[in-house]
PDB file of C-alpha atoms in Angstrom:
ATOM      1  CA  MET A   1      -0.317  -0.504 -51.041  1.00 52.00           C
ATOM      2  CA  SER A   2       3.188   0.547 -50.097  1.00 66.00           C
ATOM      3  CA  GLY A   3       4.814   0.334 -46.706  1.00 70.00           C
ATOM      4  CA  LEU A   4       5.369  -2.352 -44.120  1.00 70.00           C
ATOM      5  CA  LYS A   5       2.654  -3.766 -41.897  1.00 71.00           C
ATOM      6  CA  ARG A   6       3.269  -5.943 -38.870  1.00 71.00           C
ATOM      7  CA  THR A   7       0.853  -7.175 -36.241  1.00 66.00           C
ATOM      8  CA  THR A   8       2.716  -7.587 -32.946  1.00 72.00           C
ATOM      9  CA  GLU A   9       1.565  -9.499 -29.877  1.00 83.00           C
ATOM     10  CA  LYS A  10       1.532  -7.804 -26.492  1.00 89.00           C
ATOM     11  CA  ASN A  11       4.136  -9.188 -24.127  1.00 96.00           C
ATOM     12  CA  LEU A  12       3.605  -8.916 -20.359  1.00 97.00           C
ATOM     13  CA  MET A  13       6.793  -8.977 -18.261  1.00 98.00           C
ATOM     14  CA  VAL A  14       6.968  -8.711 -14.460  1.00 98.00           C
ATOM     15  CA  PHE A  15       9.995  -7.306 -12.646  1.00 98.00           C
ATOM     16  CA  THR A  16      10.812  -7.015  -8.970  1.00 98.00           C
ATOM     17  CA  GLY A  17      13.195  -5.102  -6.802  1.00 98.00           C
ATOM     18  CA  ARG A  18      14.826  -6.588  -3.717  1.00 98.00           C
ATOM     19  CA  ALA A  19      12.547  -5.017  -1.093  1.00 98.00           C
ATOM     20  CA  HIS A  20       9.781  -7.659  -1.066  1.00 98.00           C
ATOM     21  CA  PRO A  21      10.451 -10.347  -3.719  1.00 98.00           C
ATOM     22  CA  GLU A  22       8.052 -12.820  -2.078  1.00 98.00           C
ATOM     23  CA  LEU A  23       5.062 -10.656  -2.986  1.00 98.00           C
ATOM     24  CA  ALA A  24       6.266 -10.243  -6.580  1.00 98.00           C
ATOM     25  CA  GLU A  25       6.828 -13.995  -6.917  1.00 98.00           C
ATOM     26  CA  GLU A  26       3.260 -14.674  -5.769  1.00 98.00           C
ATOM     27  CA  VAL A  27       1.889 -12.093  -8.221  1.00 98.00           C
ATOM     28  CA  ALA A  28       3.875 -13.573 -11.116  1.00 98.00           C
ATOM     29  CA  GLU A  29       2.698 -17.085 -10.259  1.00 98.00           C
ATOM     30  CA  LEU A  30      -0.936 -15.960 -10.222  1.00 98.00           C
ATOM     31  CA  LEU A  31      -0.408 -14.365 -13.638  1.00 98.00           C
ATOM     32  CA  GLY A  32       1.038 -17.613 -14.977  1.00 97.00           C
ATOM     33  CA  THR A  33       4.421 -16.081 -15.735  1.00 97.00           C
ATOM     34  CA  HIS A  34       7.832 -15.708 -14.091  1.00 97.00           C
ATOM     35  CA  LEU A  35       9.854 -12.796 -12.823  1.00 98.00           C
ATOM     36  CA  VAL A  36      12.386 -11.495 -15.319  1.00 98.00           C
ATOM     37  CA  PRO A  37      15.866 -12.414 -14.020  1.00 98.00           C
ATOM     38  CA  SER A  38      18.016  -9.431 -13.198  1.00 97.00           C
ATOM     39  CA  SER A  39      21.294  -8.457 -11.585  1.00 97.00           C
ATOM     40  CA  ALA A  40      21.195  -5.896  -8.773  1.00 97.00           C
ATOM     41  CA  TYR A  41      23.899  -4.913  -6.352  1.00 97.00           C
ATOM     42  CA  GLU A  42      25.596  -1.950  -4.695  1.00 97.00           C
ATOM     43  CA  PHE A  43      28.982  -0.474  -5.534  1.00 98.00           C
ATOM     44  CA  ALA A  44      31.400   0.209  -2.690  1.00 98.00           C
ATOM     45  CA  ASN A  45      30.025   3.730  -2.206  1.00 97.00           C
ATOM     46  CA  GLY A  46      26.389   2.542  -2.027  1.00 96.00           C
ATOM     47  CA  GLU A  47      25.326   3.305  -5.607  1.00 98.00           C
ATOM     48  CA  ILE A  48      22.788   0.779  -6.962  1.00 98.00           C
ATOM     49  CA  TYR A  49      23.294  -1.123 -10.215  1.00 98.00           C
ATOM     50  CA  VAL A  50      20.504  -2.956 -12.073  1.00 98.00           C
ATOM     51  CA  ARG A  51      20.592  -4.939 -15.324  1.00 98.00           C
ATOM     52  CA  TYR A  52      17.985  -7.277 -16.861  1.00 98.00           C
ATOM     53  CA  GLU A  53      19.134 -10.657 -18.134  1.00 97.00           C
ATOM     54  CA  GLU A  54      16.525 -10.858 -20.918  1.00 96.00           C
ATOM     55  CA  SER A  55      15.486  -8.551 -23.751  1.00 97.00           C
ATOM     56  CA  VAL A  56      12.615  -6.258 -22.729  1.00 97.00           C
ATOM     57  CA  ARG A  57      12.153  -4.511 -26.076  1.00 97.00           C
ATOM     58  CA  GLY A  58       8.505  -3.761 -26.832  1.00 96.00           C
ATOM     59  CA  CYS A  59       7.195  -5.336 -23.628  1.00 97.00           C
ATOM     60  CA  ASP A  60       4.423  -4.213 -21.291  1.00 98.00           C
ATOM     61  CA  ALA A  61       6.511  -3.949 -18.111  1.00 98.00           C
ATOM     62  CA  PHE A  62       5.210  -4.089 -14.535  1.00 98.00           C
ATOM     63  CA  VAL A  63       7.835  -3.139 -11.950  1.00 98.00           C
ATOM     64  CA  ILE A  64       6.923  -4.255  -8.423  1.00 98.00           C
ATOM     65  CA  GLN A  65       8.635  -2.714  -5.412  1.00 98.00           C
ATOM     66  CA  SER A  66       7.415  -2.179  -1.855  1.00 96.00           C
ATOM     67  CA  HIS A  67       8.669   1.028  -0.258  1.00 98.00           C
ATOM     68  CA  THR A  68       9.753  -0.513   3.026  1.00 98.00           C
ATOM     69  CA  MET A  69      12.728   0.258   5.254  1.00 97.00           C
ATOM     70  CA  PRO A  70      15.297   1.462   4.212  1.00 97.00           C
ATOM     71  CA  ILE A  71      12.736   3.340   2.159  1.00 97.00           C
ATOM     72  CA  ASN A  72      15.048   5.706   0.282  1.00 98.00           C
ATOM     73  CA  GLU A  73      17.178   2.822  -0.977  1.00 98.00           C
ATOM     74  CA  TRP A  74      14.229   0.871  -2.351  1.00 98.00           C
ATOM     75  CA  ILE A  75      12.614   3.919  -4.004  1.00 98.00           C
ATOM     76  CA  MET A  76      15.941   4.658  -5.694  1.00 98.00           C
ATOM     77  CA  GLU A  77      16.258   1.053  -6.855  1.00 98.00           C
ATOM     78  CA  GLN A  78      12.787   1.159  -8.422  1.00 98.00           C
ATOM     79  CA  LEU A  79      13.600   4.429 -10.179  1.00 98.00           C
ATOM     80  CA  ILE A  80      16.760   2.861 -11.618  1.00 98.00           C
ATOM     81  CA  MET A  81      14.761  -0.191 -12.731  1.00 98.00           C
ATOM     82  CA  VAL A  82      12.319   2.063 -14.592  1.00 98.00           C
ATOM     83  CA  ASP A  83      15.168   3.973 -16.228  1.00 98.00           C
ATOM     84  CA  ALA A  84      16.789   0.717 -17.348  1.00 98.00           C
ATOM     85  CA  LEU A  85      13.493  -0.404 -18.928  1.00 98.00           C
ATOM     86  CA  LYS A  86      13.015   2.889 -20.728  1.00 98.00           C
ATOM     87  CA  ARG A  87      16.539   2.775 -22.172  1.00 98.00           C
ATOM     88  CA  ALA A  88      16.020  -0.854 -23.211  1.00 98.00           C
ATOM     89  CA  SER A  89      12.929   0.134 -25.263  1.00 97.00           C
ATOM     90  CA  ALA A  90      10.104  -1.273 -23.134  1.00 98.00           C
ATOM     91  CA  LYS A  91       6.834  -0.199 -24.758  1.00 97.00           C
ATOM     92  CA  ARG A  92       4.892   0.687 -21.584  1.00 98.00           C
ATOM     93  CA  ILE A  93       6.154   0.834 -17.994  1.00 98.00           C
ATOM     94  CA  THR A  94       3.784   0.461 -15.044  1.00 98.00           C
ATOM     95  CA  VAL A  95       5.176   1.092 -11.574  1.00 98.00           C
ATOM     96  CA  VAL A  96       3.527  -1.168  -8.985  1.00 98.00           C
ATOM     97  CA  MET A  97       4.091   0.354  -5.549  1.00 98.00           C
ATOM     98  CA  PRO A  98       1.814  -1.416  -3.057  1.00 98.00           C
ATOM     99  CA  PHE A  99       2.788   1.258  -0.526  1.00 98.00           C
ATOM    100  CA  TRP A 100       3.493   4.774  -1.847  1.00 98.00           C
ATOM    101  CA  GLY A 101       6.544   6.033   0.029  1.00 97.00           C
ATOM    102  CA  TYR A 102       6.324   9.547   1.531  1.00 98.00           C
ATOM    103  CA  SER A 103       2.538   9.466   1.103  1.00 96.00           C
ATOM    104  CA  ARG A 104       1.939  11.194   4.445  1.00 95.00           C
ATOM    105  CA  GLN A 105       3.764  14.276   3.182  1.00 96.00           C
ATOM    106  CA  ASP A 106       0.908  15.147   0.820  1.00 95.00           C
ATOM    107  CA  LYS A 107       0.362  18.774   1.857  1.00 94.00           C
ATOM    108  CA  LYS A 108       1.992  21.640   3.718  1.00 93.00           C
ATOM    109  CA  HIS A 109       1.127  21.981   7.397  1.00 88.00           C
ATOM    110  CA  ARG A 110       3.524  24.888   7.905  1.00 92.00           C
ATOM    111  CA  GLY A 111       5.585  27.259   5.765  1.00 94.00           C
ATOM    112  CA  ARG A 112       8.790  26.079   4.079  1.00 96.00           C
ATOM    113  CA  GLU A 113       7.762  22.407   4.108  1.00 96.00           C
ATOM    114  CA  PRO A 114       8.027  20.095   1.070  1.00 97.00           C
ATOM    115  CA  ILE A 115       5.221  18.115  -0.518  1.00 97.00           C
ATOM    116  CA  SER A 116       7.317  14.987  -0.800  1.00 98.00           C
ATOM    117  CA  ALA A 117       4.538  12.709  -2.069  1.00 97.00           C
ATOM    118  CA  ARG A 118       4.333  14.889  -5.194  1.00 97.00           C
ATOM    119  CA  LEU A 119       8.106  14.715  -5.568  1.00 98.00           C
ATOM    120  CA  ILE A 120       7.965  10.909  -5.624  1.00 98.00           C
ATOM    121  CA  ALA A 121       5.354  11.036  -8.409  1.00 98.00           C
ATOM    122  CA  ASP A 122       7.503  13.478 -10.407  1.00 98.00           C
ATOM    123  CA  LEU A 123      10.585  11.297  -9.992  1.00 98.00           C
ATOM    124  CA  PHE A 124       8.837   8.241 -11.409  1.00 98.00           C
ATOM    125  CA  LYS A 125       7.436  10.251 -14.321  1.00 98.00           C
ATOM    126  CA  SER A 126      10.892  11.611 -15.113  1.00 98.00           C
ATOM    127  CA  ALA A 127      12.380   8.111 -14.898  1.00 98.00           C
ATOM    128  CA  GLY A 128       9.945   6.931 -17.589  1.00 98.00           C
ATOM    129  CA  ALA A 129       6.890   5.469 -15.825  1.00 98.00           C
ATOM    130  CA  ASP A 130       3.656   5.577 -17.834  1.00 98.00           C
ATOM    131  CA  ARG A 131       1.316   4.361 -15.110  1.00 98.00           C
ATOM    132  CA  ILE A 132       1.157   3.639 -11.374  1.00 98.00           C
ATOM    133  CA  ILE A 133      -0.674   0.869  -9.520  1.00 98.00           C
ATOM    134  CA  THR A 134      -0.867   1.363  -5.757  1.00 98.00           C
ATOM    135  CA  VAL A 135      -2.919   0.189  -2.768  1.00 98.00           C
ATOM    136  CA  ASP A 136      -4.837   2.279  -0.190  1.00 97.00           C
ATOM    137  CA  LEU A 137      -3.359   5.727  -0.571  1.00 96.00           C
ATOM    138  CA  HIS A 138      -3.030   7.819   2.562  1.00 93.00           C
ATOM    139  CA  ALA A 139      -4.998  10.542   0.789  1.00 91.00           C
ATOM    140  CA  ASP A 140      -7.038  10.258  -2.417  1.00 90.00           C
ATOM    141  CA  GLN A 141      -5.523  13.415  -3.921  1.00 92.00           C
ATOM    142  CA  LEU A 142      -2.223  11.579  -4.461  1.00 95.00           C
ATOM    143  CA  GLN A 143      -3.800  10.139  -7.618  1.00 95.00           C
ATOM    144  CA  GLY A 144      -3.569  13.623  -9.121  1.00 96.00           C
ATOM    145  CA  PHE A 145       0.117  14.049  -8.294  1.00 97.00           C
ATOM    146  CA  PHE A 146       1.219  11.723 -11.109  1.00 98.00           C
ATOM    147  CA  ASP A 147       0.834  12.928 -14.695  1.00 97.00           C
ATOM    148  CA  GLY A 148      -0.687   9.725 -16.002  1.00 97.00           C
ATOM    149  CA  PRO A 149      -3.116   6.965 -14.991  1.00 97.00           C
ATOM    150  CA  VAL A 150      -3.067   5.875 -11.337  1.00 97.00           C
ATOM    151  CA  ASP A 151      -4.934   2.698 -10.411  1.00 97.00           C
ATOM    152  CA  HIS A 152      -5.884   2.972  -6.744  1.00 97.00           C
ATOM    153  CA  LEU A 153      -6.563  -0.523  -5.406  1.00 97.00           C
ATOM    154  CA  MET A 154      -8.375  -0.985  -2.097  1.00 97.00           C
ATOM    155  CA  ALA A 155      -7.769  -3.707   0.465  1.00 97.00           C
ATOM    156  CA  LEU A 156     -11.295  -3.113   1.806  1.00 96.00           C
ATOM    157  CA  PRO A 157     -12.908  -6.238   0.225  1.00 97.00           C
ATOM    158  CA  LEU A 158     -10.065  -8.471   1.403  1.00 98.00           C
ATOM    159  CA  LEU A 159     -10.105  -7.185   4.991  1.00 98.00           C
ATOM    160  CA  THR A 160     -13.876  -6.975   5.400  1.00 97.00           C
ATOM    161  CA  ASP A 161     -14.460 -10.475   3.998  1.00 97.00           C
ATOM    162  CA  TYR A 162     -12.035 -11.883   6.563  1.00 98.00           C
ATOM    163  CA  ILE A 163     -13.617  -9.977   9.464  1.00 98.00           C
ATOM    164  CA  LYS A 164     -17.144 -10.838   8.346  1.00 97.00           C
ATOM    165  CA  ASP A 165     -16.304 -14.541   8.143  1.00 97.00           C
ATOM    166  CA  LYS A 166     -14.633 -14.602  11.560  1.00 97.00           C
ATOM    167  CA  TYR A 167     -16.656 -12.080  13.594  1.00 97.00           C
ATOM    168  CA  GLY A 168     -19.886 -11.710  11.630  1.00 95.00           C
ATOM    169  CA  ASP A 169     -21.933 -13.511  14.280  1.00 96.00           C
ATOM    170  CA  GLN A 170     -21.153 -10.778  16.840  1.00 96.00           C
ATOM    171  CA  PRO A 171     -22.500  -7.201  17.046  1.00 97.00           C
ATOM    172  CA  LEU A 172     -19.955  -5.076  15.201  1.00 97.00           C
ATOM    173  CA  ALA A 173     -19.100  -1.378  15.092  1.00 97.00           C
ATOM    174  CA  VAL A 174     -16.748   0.276  12.618  1.00 97.00           C
ATOM    175  CA  VAL A 175     -14.459   2.867  14.151  1.00 97.00           C
ATOM    176  CA  SER A 176     -12.437   5.469  12.292  1.00 94.00           C
ATOM    177  CA  PRO A 177      -9.195   6.548  14.002  1.00 88.00           C
ATOM    178  CA  ASP A 178     -10.072  10.187  13.267  1.00 84.00           C
ATOM    179  CA  ALA A 179     -12.805  12.288  11.715  1.00 79.00           C
ATOM    180  CA  GLY A 180     -10.911  12.571   8.408  1.00 79.00           C
ATOM    181  CA  ARG A 181     -11.378   8.899   7.537  1.00 86.00           C
ATOM    182  CA  ILE A 182     -15.141   8.747   8.127  1.00 89.00           C
ATOM    183  CA  LYS A 183     -15.831   8.218   4.402  1.00 90.00           C
ATOM    184  CA  VAL A 184     -13.590   5.151   4.422  1.00 92.00           C
ATOM    185  CA  ALA A 185     -15.360   3.901   7.562  1.00 94.00           C
ATOM    186  CA  GLU A 186     -18.702   4.327   5.798  1.00 95.00           C
ATOM    187  CA  ARG A 187     -17.532   1.963   3.038  1.00 94.00           C
ATOM    188  CA  TRP A 188     -16.448  -0.504   5.720  1.00 96.00           C
ATOM    189  CA  SER A 189     -19.879  -0.231   7.353  1.00 96.00           C
ATOM    190  CA  ALA A 190     -21.617  -0.955   4.050  1.00 95.00           C
ATOM    191  CA  ARG A 191     -19.497  -4.089   3.567  1.00 95.00           C
ATOM    192  CA  LEU A 192     -20.235  -5.221   7.146  1.00 96.00           C
ATOM    193  CA  ASP A 193     -24.025  -5.171   6.781  1.00 95.00           C
ATOM    194  CA  GLY A 194     -24.506  -1.602   7.985  1.00 96.00           C
ATOM    195  CA  ALA A 195     -22.546  -1.851  11.244  1.00 97.00           C
ATOM    196  CA  PRO A 196     -22.840   1.429  13.213  1.00 96.00           C
ATOM    197  CA  LEU A 197     -20.061   4.006  12.951  1.00 96.00           C
ATOM    198  CA  ALA A 198     -17.927   5.752  15.539  1.00 95.00           C
ATOM    199  CA  PHE A 199     -14.721   7.740  15.441  1.00 92.00           C
ATOM    200  CA  ILE A 200     -11.933   8.791  17.766  1.00 91.00           C
ATOM    201  CA  HIS A 201     -11.619  12.484  18.475  1.00 85.00           C
ATOM    202  CA  LYS A 202      -7.888  13.100  18.726  1.00 69.00           C
ATOM    203  CA  SER A 203      -5.365  15.901  18.704  1.00 64.00           C
ATOM    204  CA  ARG A 204      -1.927  15.972  17.095  1.00 59.00           C
ATOM    205  CA  ASP A 205       1.137  18.138  17.721  1.00 58.00           C
ATOM    206  CA  ILE A 206       2.568  19.022  14.288  1.00 60.00           C
ATOM    207  CA  ASN A 207       5.972  19.474  15.911  1.00 62.00           C
ATOM    208  CA  ARG A 208       6.022  15.861  17.165  1.00 60.00           C
ATOM    209  CA  PRO A 209       5.523  13.261  14.388  1.00 61.00           C
ATOM    210  CA  ASN A 210       3.934   9.884  15.202  1.00 55.00           C
ATOM    211  CA  GLU A 211       2.352  11.219  18.388  1.00 59.00           C
ATOM    212  CA  THR A 212      -1.356  11.776  18.976  1.00 55.00           C
ATOM    213  CA  VAL A 213      -3.718  11.951  21.923  1.00 59.00           C
ATOM    214  CA  ALA A 214      -6.956   9.955  21.720  1.00 50.00           C
ATOM    215  CA  ASN A 215      -9.326  12.273  23.511  1.00 64.00           C
ATOM    216  CA  ARG A 216     -12.674  10.484  23.391  1.00 85.00           C
ATOM    217  CA  VAL A 217     -14.893   8.114  21.445  1.00 92.00           C
ATOM    218  CA  VAL A 218     -17.670   9.744  19.433  1.00 91.00           C
ATOM    219  CA  GLY A 219     -20.452   7.180  18.931  1.00 92.00           C
ATOM    220  CA  ASP A 220     -21.915   4.251  20.855  1.00 92.00           C
ATOM    221  CA  VAL A 221     -19.584   1.225  20.961  1.00 95.00           C
ATOM    222  CA  SER A 222     -20.790  -0.337  24.208  1.00 95.00           C
ATOM    223  CA  GLY A 223     -21.188  -4.121  23.985  1.00 96.00           C
ATOM    224  CA  ARG A 224     -19.879  -4.265  20.408  1.00 97.00           C
ATOM    225  CA  MET A 225     -16.830  -5.801  18.784  1.00 98.00           C
ATOM    226  CA  CYS A 226     -15.133  -2.724  17.318  1.00 98.00           C
ATOM    227  CA  VAL A 227     -13.283  -2.856  14.015  1.00 98.00           C
ATOM    228  CA  LEU A 228     -10.720  -0.051  14.184  1.00 97.00           C
ATOM    229  CA  THR A 229      -9.475   0.652  10.662  1.00 96.00           C
ATOM    230  CA  ASP A 230      -6.569   2.666   9.309  1.00 95.00           C
ATOM    231  CA  ASP A 231      -4.451   2.690   6.165  1.00 96.00           C
ATOM    232  CA  MET A 232      -1.166   2.015   7.983  1.00 96.00           C
ATOM    233  CA  ILE A 233       0.386   1.121  11.318  1.00 97.00           C
ATOM    234  CA  ASP A 234       3.726   2.842  11.816  1.00 97.00           C
ATOM    235  CA  THR A 235       4.852   3.106  15.440  1.00 96.00           C
ATOM    236  CA  GLY A 236       1.422   1.925  16.588  1.00 95.00           C
ATOM    237  CA  GLY A 237       0.923   4.789  19.017  1.00 91.00           C
ATOM    238  CA  THR A 238      -2.230   6.229  17.451  1.00 88.00           C
ATOM    239  CA  ILE A 239      -4.101   2.972  16.888  1.00 93.00           C
ATOM    240  CA  VAL A 240      -3.179   1.469  20.280  1.00 93.00           C
ATOM    241  CA  LYS A 241      -4.350   4.579  22.155  1.00 91.00           C
ATOM    242  CA  ALA A 242      -7.577   4.461  20.164  1.00 92.00           C
ATOM    243  CA  ALA A 243      -8.067   0.795  21.063  1.00 95.00           C
ATOM    244  CA  GLU A 244      -7.639   1.564  24.756  1.00 94.00           C
ATOM    245  CA  ALA A 245     -10.168   4.393  24.473  1.00 93.00           C
ATOM    246  CA  LEU A 246     -12.680   1.979  22.918  1.00 95.00           C
ATOM    247  CA  VAL A 247     -12.244  -0.551  25.722  1.00 95.00           C
ATOM    248  CA  GLU A 248     -12.768   2.208  28.285  1.00 93.00           C
ATOM    249  CA  ALA A 249     -15.950   3.178  26.420  1.00 94.00           C
ATOM    250  CA  GLY A 250     -17.355  -0.328  26.938  1.00 96.00           C
ATOM    251  CA  ALA A 251     -16.397  -2.113  23.733  1.00 96.00           C
ATOM    252  CA  LEU A 252     -16.729  -5.894  23.826  1.00 96.00           C
ATOM    253  CA  GLY A 253     -13.392  -6.187  22.035  1.00 96.00           C
ATOM    254  CA  VAL A 254     -11.253  -4.451  19.408  1.00 98.00           C
ATOM    255  CA  ILE A 255      -9.977  -5.730  16.057  1.00 98.00           C
ATOM    256  CA  LEU A 256      -7.226  -3.601  14.520  1.00 98.00           C
ATOM    257  CA  ALA A 257      -7.254  -3.665  10.710  1.00 98.00           C
ATOM    258  CA  ALA A 258      -4.741  -1.878   8.500  1.00 98.00           C
ATOM    259  CA  THR A 259      -3.385  -2.289   4.983  1.00 98.00           C
ATOM    260  CA  HIS A 260       0.257  -1.257   5.374  1.00 98.00           C
ATOM    261  CA  PRO A 261       2.307  -2.807   8.227  1.00 98.00           C
ATOM    262  CA  ILE A 262       5.191  -0.338   8.502  1.00 98.00           C
ATOM    263  CA  LEU A 263       5.729  -1.466  12.116  1.00 97.00           C
ATOM    264  CA  SER A 264       8.529   0.895  13.102  1.00 96.00           C
ATOM    265  CA  ASP A 265       9.826   0.399  16.631  1.00 95.00           C
ATOM    266  CA  PRO A 266       8.198   0.142  19.150  1.00 96.00           C
ATOM    267  CA  ALA A 267       5.060  -0.896  17.217  1.00 97.00           C
ATOM    268  CA  VAL A 268       5.365  -4.646  17.786  1.00 97.00           C
ATOM    269  CA  ASP A 269       5.706  -4.284  21.566  1.00 97.00           C
ATOM    270  CA  ARG A 270       2.755  -1.896  21.663  1.00 97.00           C
ATOM    271  CA  LEU A 271       0.547  -4.177  19.589  1.00 97.00           C
ATOM    272  CA  LYS A 272       1.481  -7.329  21.491  1.00 96.00           C
ATOM    273  CA  ASN A 273       0.684  -5.715  24.828  1.00 95.00           C
ATOM    274  CA  CYS A 274      -2.459  -3.788  23.880  1.00 95.00           C
ATOM    275  CA  SER A 275      -6.006  -4.948  24.552  1.00 93.00           C
ATOM    276  CA  ALA A 276      -6.840  -5.685  20.894  1.00 96.00           C
ATOM    277  CA  THR A 277      -8.144  -9.188  20.147  1.00 97.00           C
ATOM    278  CA  GLU A 278      -6.474  -9.425  16.733  1.00 98.00           C
ATOM    279  CA  VAL A 279      -4.352  -7.301  14.390  1.00 98.00           C
ATOM    280  CA  VAL A 280      -5.214  -7.890  10.719  1.00 98.00           C
ATOM    281  CA  ILE A 281      -2.875  -6.571   8.011  1.00 98.00           C
ATOM    282  CA  THR A 282      -1.958  -7.254   4.380  1.00 98.00           C
ATOM    283  CA  ASN A 283       1.448  -8.028   2.900  1.00 98.00           C
ATOM    284  CA  THR A 284       1.896  -4.781   0.948  1.00 98.00           C
ATOM    285  CA  LEU A 285       5.056  -4.450   3.052  1.00 98.00           C
ATOM    286  CA  PRO A 286       7.194  -7.349   4.297  1.00 98.00           C
ATOM    287  CA  VAL A 287       6.951  -8.305   7.966  1.00 98.00           C
ATOM    288  CA  PRO A 288      10.141 -10.129   9.000  1.00 97.00           C
ATOM    289  CA  PRO A 289       9.921 -13.103  11.396  1.00 96.00           C
ATOM    290  CA  ALA A 290      11.261 -10.968  14.243  1.00 96.00           C
ATOM    291  CA  LYS A 291       8.154  -8.774  13.997  1.00 97.00           C
ATOM    292  CA  GLN A 292       5.601 -11.583  13.882  1.00 96.00           C
ATOM    293  CA  PHE A 293       3.461 -12.155  16.977  1.00 96.00           C
ATOM    294  CA  ASP A 294       0.588 -14.413  17.999  1.00 95.00           C
ATOM    295  CA  LYS A 295      -2.393 -12.145  17.335  1.00 97.00           C
ATOM    296  CA  LEU A 296      -1.060 -10.845  14.006  1.00 98.00           C
ATOM    297  CA  THR A 297      -2.893 -12.092  10.889  1.00 98.00           C
ATOM    298  CA  THR A 298      -1.476 -11.322   7.433  1.00 98.00           C
ATOM    299  CA  LEU A 299      -3.688 -11.493   4.338  1.00 98.00           C
ATOM    300  CA  SER A 300      -2.155 -11.625   0.862  1.00 98.00           C
ATOM    301  CA  ILE A 301      -2.766  -8.670  -1.445  1.00 98.00           C
ATOM    302  CA  ALA A 302      -1.148 -10.570  -4.364  1.00 98.00           C
ATOM    303  CA  PRO A 303      -4.408 -11.818  -5.978  1.00 98.00           C
ATOM    304  CA  MET A 304      -5.727  -8.239  -6.132  1.00 98.00           C
ATOM    305  CA  ILE A 305      -2.497  -6.874  -7.626  1.00 98.00           C
ATOM    306  CA  ALA A 306      -2.343  -9.749 -10.129  1.00 98.00           C
ATOM    307  CA  ARG A 307      -5.908  -9.100 -11.249  1.00 97.00           C
ATOM    308  CA  ALA A 308      -5.232  -5.361 -11.625  1.00 98.00           C
ATOM    309  CA  ILE A 309      -2.123  -6.083 -13.712  1.00 98.00           C
ATOM    310  CA  ARG A 310      -4.148  -8.416 -15.923  1.00 97.00           C
ATOM    311  CA  GLU A 311      -6.894  -5.785 -16.379  1.00 97.00           C
ATOM    312  CA  VAL A 312      -4.326  -3.137 -17.342  1.00 97.00           C
ATOM    313  CA  PHE A 313      -2.501  -5.483 -19.705  1.00 97.00           C
ATOM    314  CA  GLU A 314      -5.734  -6.580 -21.409  1.00 96.00           C
ATOM    315  CA  ASP A 315      -7.150  -3.013 -21.508  1.00 94.00           C
ATOM    316  CA  GLY A 316      -9.893  -4.028 -19.101  1.00 94.00           C
ATOM    317  CA  SER A 317     -11.415  -2.186 -16.160  1.00 94.00           C
ATOM    318  CA  VAL A 318      -9.704  -1.877 -12.787  1.00 95.00           C
ATOM    319  CA  THR A 319     -12.685   0.086 -11.489  1.00 92.00           C
ATOM    320  CA  SER A 320     -14.912  -2.958 -11.968  1.00 91.00           C
ATOM    321  CA  MET A 321     -12.927  -4.712  -9.244  1.00 92.00           C
ATOM    322  CA  PHE A 322     -14.330  -2.324  -6.638  1.00 88.00           C
ATOM    323  CA  ASP A 323     -17.943  -1.768  -7.725  1.00 75.00           C
ATOM    324  CA  GLY A 324     -17.045   1.472  -9.480  1.00 63.00           C
ATOM    325  CA  HIS A 325     -15.294   3.103  -6.498  1.00 63.00           C
ATOM    326  CA  ALA A 326     -11.649   2.815  -7.626  1.00 59.00           C
TER     327      ALA A 326
END
């Protein structure tokens, strides 16, 4: 038999940008590896430079970056990291974006608007990404924006286990912040032993971003501890108004639960001063010390991301992590 045969071992390598290195370090530790050392800095005009200090040839690369503020800078850095890996002959490149930047711009509300979430997917594909791992997309259709596999992780088990352990002895109700997220609320209800559902009927002015009016509560929440769930908290206006509406409707108390703590000003002041008992989030985005407050609880998403990376690397099943729903 002529020719050359060689059996190569798969080599998992984890990389991080500068947006949220603490999360990447925790993921790498759970995987039993280390972050690949790299150099990253800005030139005088703001251009970003990235170089890896080790050979990445033939590796299975996982590039972790949280799209936090300043969001455009960190997206650009991750794109440059992917390009550097492609040009250094990495075998497969998986972009790990715990929060998908621009995800709210997933459709056109009016003429002459962009669909920026699709643009982000196209940029990463052009840079050389083969796969995306992300957590709690703003809309499920974003999975179809990227021309390749997208592993959609859900913080639902992490958040519901915490709430069940702490508040499970009280009568609960699951509340969706709007009618569009009822399906998500139904999954929450199933995890919380069939807690009854309610939702907030609200209106939004498309000309005024981050502003909504919570009109009324649809469903019976009287005498119940309400779990108000959403995928993100940005300025906090929507979720705080919804919490106040629940209290007015006779709720025993309100727990705010969200995956992505964007926490743009004045979110922290609103959350601190609202009537919610507790605000439960994950660390998909960094929350600096200045934005921490007493009733804020942060759960780590790192074990879930680490397990998903291991499943992808070992050609396992990410779907099995979520009872077939991912």
